[in-house]
Amino acid sequence: LECMMQDLPWLLHRHAPPHAAPVSFTAMDGAFTYAPAKNSLHEARKNAAAGRSPASASSAELSLYAANCAILRLAGAALPPPAEATVAGVIRLPATPWVVLTPAFKPSVGIALSRFCGGAAISLTASSGLLLDGDITVHSLSLDGALRISAVRGARVTVRALRVRNAGWRVRELSPEEAADEATPEVLRLRGYALDVLEERVLHFGVPGEHIVDEA
């Protein structure tokens, strides 16, 4: 149940002490907690130009990648510093590696940190894309391109040493004709861009058990 935040204090202070409700709060980095996707691309452009949150499909998606990159940094991985970019006319969007950590890999932030146990031996370039899905532990990874690693339930993957270099994924902004064409998938028209796969490395482990990736 959601209420207006300005209404809540009236409920908390309805009774005088000592019957008043004890109040506390938890403050968290907004990058981990707030990335709404509620505005059209047109409204997102106007909001961003006015210094407000775009609150669009593109800003929400890119904020997710940025939050996952923040987890990698907390684990000690070597990533380029956070930056900003203009995508499909929306300014000041997060520009980070495209990192997807599925719930099977990241049921909690703590578990995700424990699975990035390599620290500084894990590195991604600014244009890299990484998808991890399943019980995967990463000790050493050097990525300049795109990499997908997935494991079925019951499979446990240990990445001891892996180096990937390829053309990766690239953002392609929709042309005005594509954006206006109803044949273009709606999700692309909402984002204003497509993510084209130029080249990627795919490692899928479809059999339960222990698996080691060691290409040292």
Short mmCIF file of C-alpha atoms in Angstrom, two decimals:
data_model
loop_
_atom_site.label_atom_id
_atom_site.label_comp_id
_atom_site.label_asym_id
_atom_site.label_seq_id
_atom_site.Cartn_x
_atom_site.Cartn_y
_atom_site.Cartn_z
CA LEU A 1 0.00 0.00 0.00
CA GLU A 2 1.43 3.35 -1.03
CA CYS A 3 0.67 6.70 0.59
CA MET A 4 1.76 10.25 -0.06
CA MET A 5 4.99 10.81 1.85
CA GLN A 6 3.73 14.12 3.21
CA ASP A 7 0.71 12.38 4.76
CA LEU A 8 2.71 9.85 6.76
CA PRO A 9 4.00 12.25 9.50
CA TRP A 10 0.41 13.16 10.42
CA LEU A 11 -0.29 9.51 11.19
CA LEU A 12 2.92 9.02 13.13
CA HIS A 13 2.35 12.04 15.38
CA ARG A 14 -1.35 11.53 16.00
CA HIS A 15 -0.67 10.54 19.59
CA ALA A 16 1.35 12.51 22.11
CA PRO A 17 4.39 10.92 23.78
CA PRO A 18 4.84 8.34 25.21
CA HIS A 19 2.24 6.85 22.85
CA ALA A 20 3.70 8.34 19.67
CA ALA A 21 5.05 5.85 17.16
CA PRO A 22 8.86 5.50 17.12
CA VAL A 23 10.19 6.65 13.78
CA SER A 24 13.37 5.66 11.94
CA PHE A 25 14.48 5.51 8.34
CA THR A 26 17.09 3.95 6.11
CA ALA A 27 18.93 6.13 3.58
CA MET A 28 20.22 4.40 0.46
CA ASP A 29 21.98 5.54 -2.69
CA GLY A 30 19.28 6.47 -5.19
CA ALA A 31 21.19 4.63 -7.93
CA PHE A 32 20.22 1.35 -6.23
CA THR A 33 16.62 2.20 -5.38
CA TYR A 34 14.91 4.62 -7.77
CA ALA A 35 14.75 4.39 -11.55
CA PRO A 36 11.14 4.85 -12.73
CA ALA A 37 10.12 4.18 -16.32
CA LYS A 38 6.93 6.18 -16.76
CA ASN A 39 7.53 8.90 -19.35
CA SER A 40 7.48 8.87 -23.13
CA LEU A 41 10.67 9.56 -25.03
CA HIS A 42 9.37 13.04 -25.87
CA GLU A 43 8.73 13.84 -22.19
CA ALA A 44 12.08 12.33 -21.21
CA ARG A 45 13.90 14.70 -23.54
CA LYS A 46 12.07 17.71 -22.06
CA ASN A 47 12.68 16.59 -18.46
CA ALA A 48 16.38 15.96 -19.04
CA ALA A 49 16.80 19.35 -20.76
CA ALA A 50 15.14 21.01 -17.74
CA GLY A 51 17.46 19.23 -15.30
CA ARG A 52 14.87 16.72 -14.07
CA SER A 53 15.02 12.95 -14.12
CA PRO A 54 13.96 11.60 -17.53
CA ALA A 55 12.08 8.75 -15.80
CA SER A 56 11.91 6.92 -19.10
CA ALA A 57 12.54 3.43 -20.44
CA SER A 58 16.04 4.43 -21.53
CA SER A 59 17.05 6.10 -18.26
CA ALA A 60 15.67 3.20 -16.19
CA GLU A 61 17.50 0.61 -18.28
CA LEU A 62 20.82 2.45 -18.25
CA SER A 63 20.46 3.10 -14.51
CA LEU A 64 20.19 -0.66 -13.96
CA TYR A 65 23.47 -1.22 -15.79
CA ALA A 66 25.07 1.57 -13.75
CA ALA A 67 23.85 0.01 -10.48
CA ASN A 68 25.35 -3.35 -11.46
CA CYS A 69 28.61 -1.61 -12.32
CA ALA A 70 28.56 -0.05 -8.84
CA ILE A 71 28.38 -3.57 -7.38
CA LEU A 72 31.41 -4.57 -9.44
CA ARG A 73 33.31 -1.55 -8.14
CA LEU A 74 32.35 -2.42 -4.55
CA ALA A 75 33.85 -5.85 -5.21
CA GLY A 76 37.11 -4.18 -6.26
CA ALA A 77 36.81 -4.71 -10.02
CA ALA A 78 38.55 -2.32 -12.41
CA LEU A 79 35.97 -0.32 -14.37
CA PRO A 80 36.13 3.06 -16.10
CA PRO A 81 34.79 5.95 -13.99
CA PRO A 82 31.06 6.76 -14.28
CA ALA A 83 30.26 9.04 -17.20
CA GLU A 84 27.25 10.57 -18.96
CA ALA A 85 26.01 10.37 -22.53
CA THR A 86 23.21 11.55 -24.77
CA VAL A 87 21.13 8.70 -26.21
CA ALA A 88 18.17 9.23 -28.54
CA GLY A 89 18.07 12.91 -27.63
CA VAL A 90 17.96 12.32 -23.84
CA ILE A 91 20.91 14.07 -22.20
CA ARG A 92 22.90 13.14 -19.08
CA LEU A 93 22.13 9.42 -19.13
CA PRO A 94 24.50 7.02 -17.30
CA ALA A 95 27.25 5.77 -19.60
CA THR A 96 28.72 2.56 -18.19
CA PRO A 97 29.51 -0.95 -19.38
CA TRP A 98 26.30 -2.88 -20.10
CA VAL A 99 26.21 -5.22 -17.10
CA VAL A 100 23.23 -7.55 -16.55
CA LEU A 101 23.15 -9.59 -13.33
CA THR A 102 20.06 -11.79 -13.27
CA PRO A 103 18.30 -12.79 -10.03
CA ALA A 104 19.84 -16.25 -10.39
CA PHE A 105 23.28 -14.63 -10.12
CA LYS A 106 22.35 -11.78 -7.80
CA PRO A 107 19.59 -12.81 -5.35
CA SER A 108 21.13 -10.19 -3.07
CA VAL A 109 23.92 -7.62 -3.25
CA GLY A 110 25.90 -9.60 -0.68
CA ILE A 111 25.81 -12.78 -2.75
CA ALA A 112 26.78 -10.85 -5.89
CA LEU A 113 29.80 -9.40 -4.09
CA SER A 114 30.86 -12.85 -2.93
CA ARG A 115 30.68 -14.14 -6.51
CA PHE A 116 32.99 -11.37 -7.76
CA CYS A 117 35.81 -12.69 -5.61
CA GLY A 118 38.63 -11.73 -7.99
CA GLY A 119 38.64 -8.05 -7.09
CA ALA A 120 41.05 -6.09 -9.29
CA ALA A 121 41.62 -9.21 -11.44
CA ILE A 122 38.20 -8.45 -12.95
CA SER A 123 38.24 -5.65 -15.54
CA LEU A 124 35.78 -4.27 -18.12
CA THR A 125 36.28 -1.57 -20.73
CA ALA A 126 33.75 1.25 -21.16
CA SER A 127 32.14 -0.34 -24.22
CA SER A 128 31.87 -3.86 -22.79
CA GLY A 129 28.73 -5.89 -22.21
CA LEU A 130 28.45 -8.64 -19.58
CA LEU A 131 25.54 -10.93 -18.72
CA LEU A 132 25.78 -13.39 -15.83
CA ASP A 133 22.93 -15.81 -15.13
CA GLY A 134 23.25 -18.57 -12.55
CA ASP A 135 25.64 -19.77 -9.84
CA ILE A 136 28.84 -18.26 -11.26
CA THR A 137 31.96 -17.21 -9.38
CA VAL A 138 34.47 -14.94 -11.12
CA HIS A 139 38.14 -14.95 -10.08
CA SER A 140 39.80 -13.42 -13.13
CA LEU A 141 38.14 -11.81 -16.15
CA SER A 142 39.48 -9.33 -18.72
CA LEU A 143 36.64 -8.16 -20.95
CA ASP A 144 36.77 -5.85 -23.95
CA GLY A 145 33.62 -6.74 -25.88
CA ALA A 146 30.57 -8.79 -24.98
CA LEU A 147 30.28 -11.95 -22.88
CA ARG A 148 27.31 -14.05 -21.75
CA ILE A 149 27.70 -16.79 -19.14
CA SER A 150 24.68 -18.82 -18.06
CA ALA A 151 24.25 -21.91 -15.90
CA VAL A 152 21.18 -24.08 -15.30
CA ARG A 153 19.98 -24.77 -11.77
CA GLY A 154 22.43 -27.12 -10.09
CA ALA A 155 25.39 -26.08 -12.23
CA ARG A 156 28.19 -24.21 -10.46
CA VAL A 157 30.64 -22.34 -12.67
CA THR A 158 34.02 -21.03 -11.56
CA VAL A 159 35.74 -18.59 -13.90
CA ARG A 160 39.38 -18.93 -12.89
CA ALA A 161 40.85 -17.06 -15.88
CA LEU A 162 39.12 -15.69 -18.98
CA ARG A 163 40.09 -13.05 -21.52
CA VAL A 164 37.53 -11.91 -24.12
CA ARG A 165 38.10 -9.52 -27.01
CA ASN A 166 35.42 -8.99 -29.67
CA ALA A 167 33.29 -6.31 -31.38
CA GLY A 168 30.63 -6.54 -28.66
CA TRP A 169 27.28 -4.76 -28.48
CA ARG A 170 26.54 -1.33 -29.91
CA VAL A 171 23.73 1.18 -29.43
CA ARG A 172 21.96 2.13 -32.64
CA GLU A 173 19.56 5.06 -32.36
CA LEU A 174 16.33 4.64 -34.30
CA SER A 175 15.84 6.77 -37.37
CA PRO A 176 12.74 9.03 -37.40
CA GLU A 177 11.18 6.58 -39.84
CA GLU A 178 11.82 3.59 -37.55
CA ALA A 179 10.54 5.47 -34.49
CA ALA A 180 7.27 6.33 -36.29
CA ASP A 181 6.78 2.90 -37.83
CA GLU A 182 4.33 0.73 -35.85
CA ALA A 183 6.14 -2.31 -37.23
CA THR A 184 9.10 -1.35 -35.03
CA PRO A 185 8.75 -3.20 -31.68
CA GLU A 186 7.18 -0.96 -29.07
CA VAL A 187 10.01 -1.48 -26.58
CA LEU A 188 12.46 -0.04 -29.12
CA ARG A 189 10.22 2.94 -29.83
CA LEU A 190 9.99 3.61 -26.07
CA ARG A 191 13.77 3.46 -25.68
CA GLY A 192 14.60 5.26 -28.90
CA TYR A 193 17.39 2.83 -29.70
CA ALA A 194 18.26 -0.80 -30.33
CA LEU A 195 21.17 -2.76 -28.93
CA ASP A 196 22.80 -4.53 -31.85
CA VAL A 197 24.91 -7.62 -31.23
CA LEU A 198 27.98 -7.28 -33.44
CA GLU A 199 29.90 -10.10 -31.79
CA GLU A 200 29.80 -11.87 -28.43
CA ARG A 201 31.23 -14.83 -26.56
CA VAL A 202 28.59 -17.18 -25.15
CA LEU A 203 29.30 -19.80 -22.46
CA HIS A 204 26.28 -21.89 -21.47
CA PHE A 205 26.45 -24.69 -18.92
CA GLY A 206 23.37 -26.88 -19.31
CA VAL A 207 24.37 -29.81 -17.10
CA PRO A 208 24.29 -29.68 -13.27
CA GLY A 209 27.62 -30.08 -11.53
CA GLU A 210 30.94 -28.29 -11.18
CA HIS A 211 32.37 -26.47 -14.21
CA ILE A 212 35.71 -24.66 -14.49
CA VAL A 213 36.63 -21.98 -17.04
CA ASP A 214 40.39 -21.57 -17.14
CA GLU A 215 41.96 -20.11 -20.27
CA ALA A 216 45.12 -18.85 -18.66
#
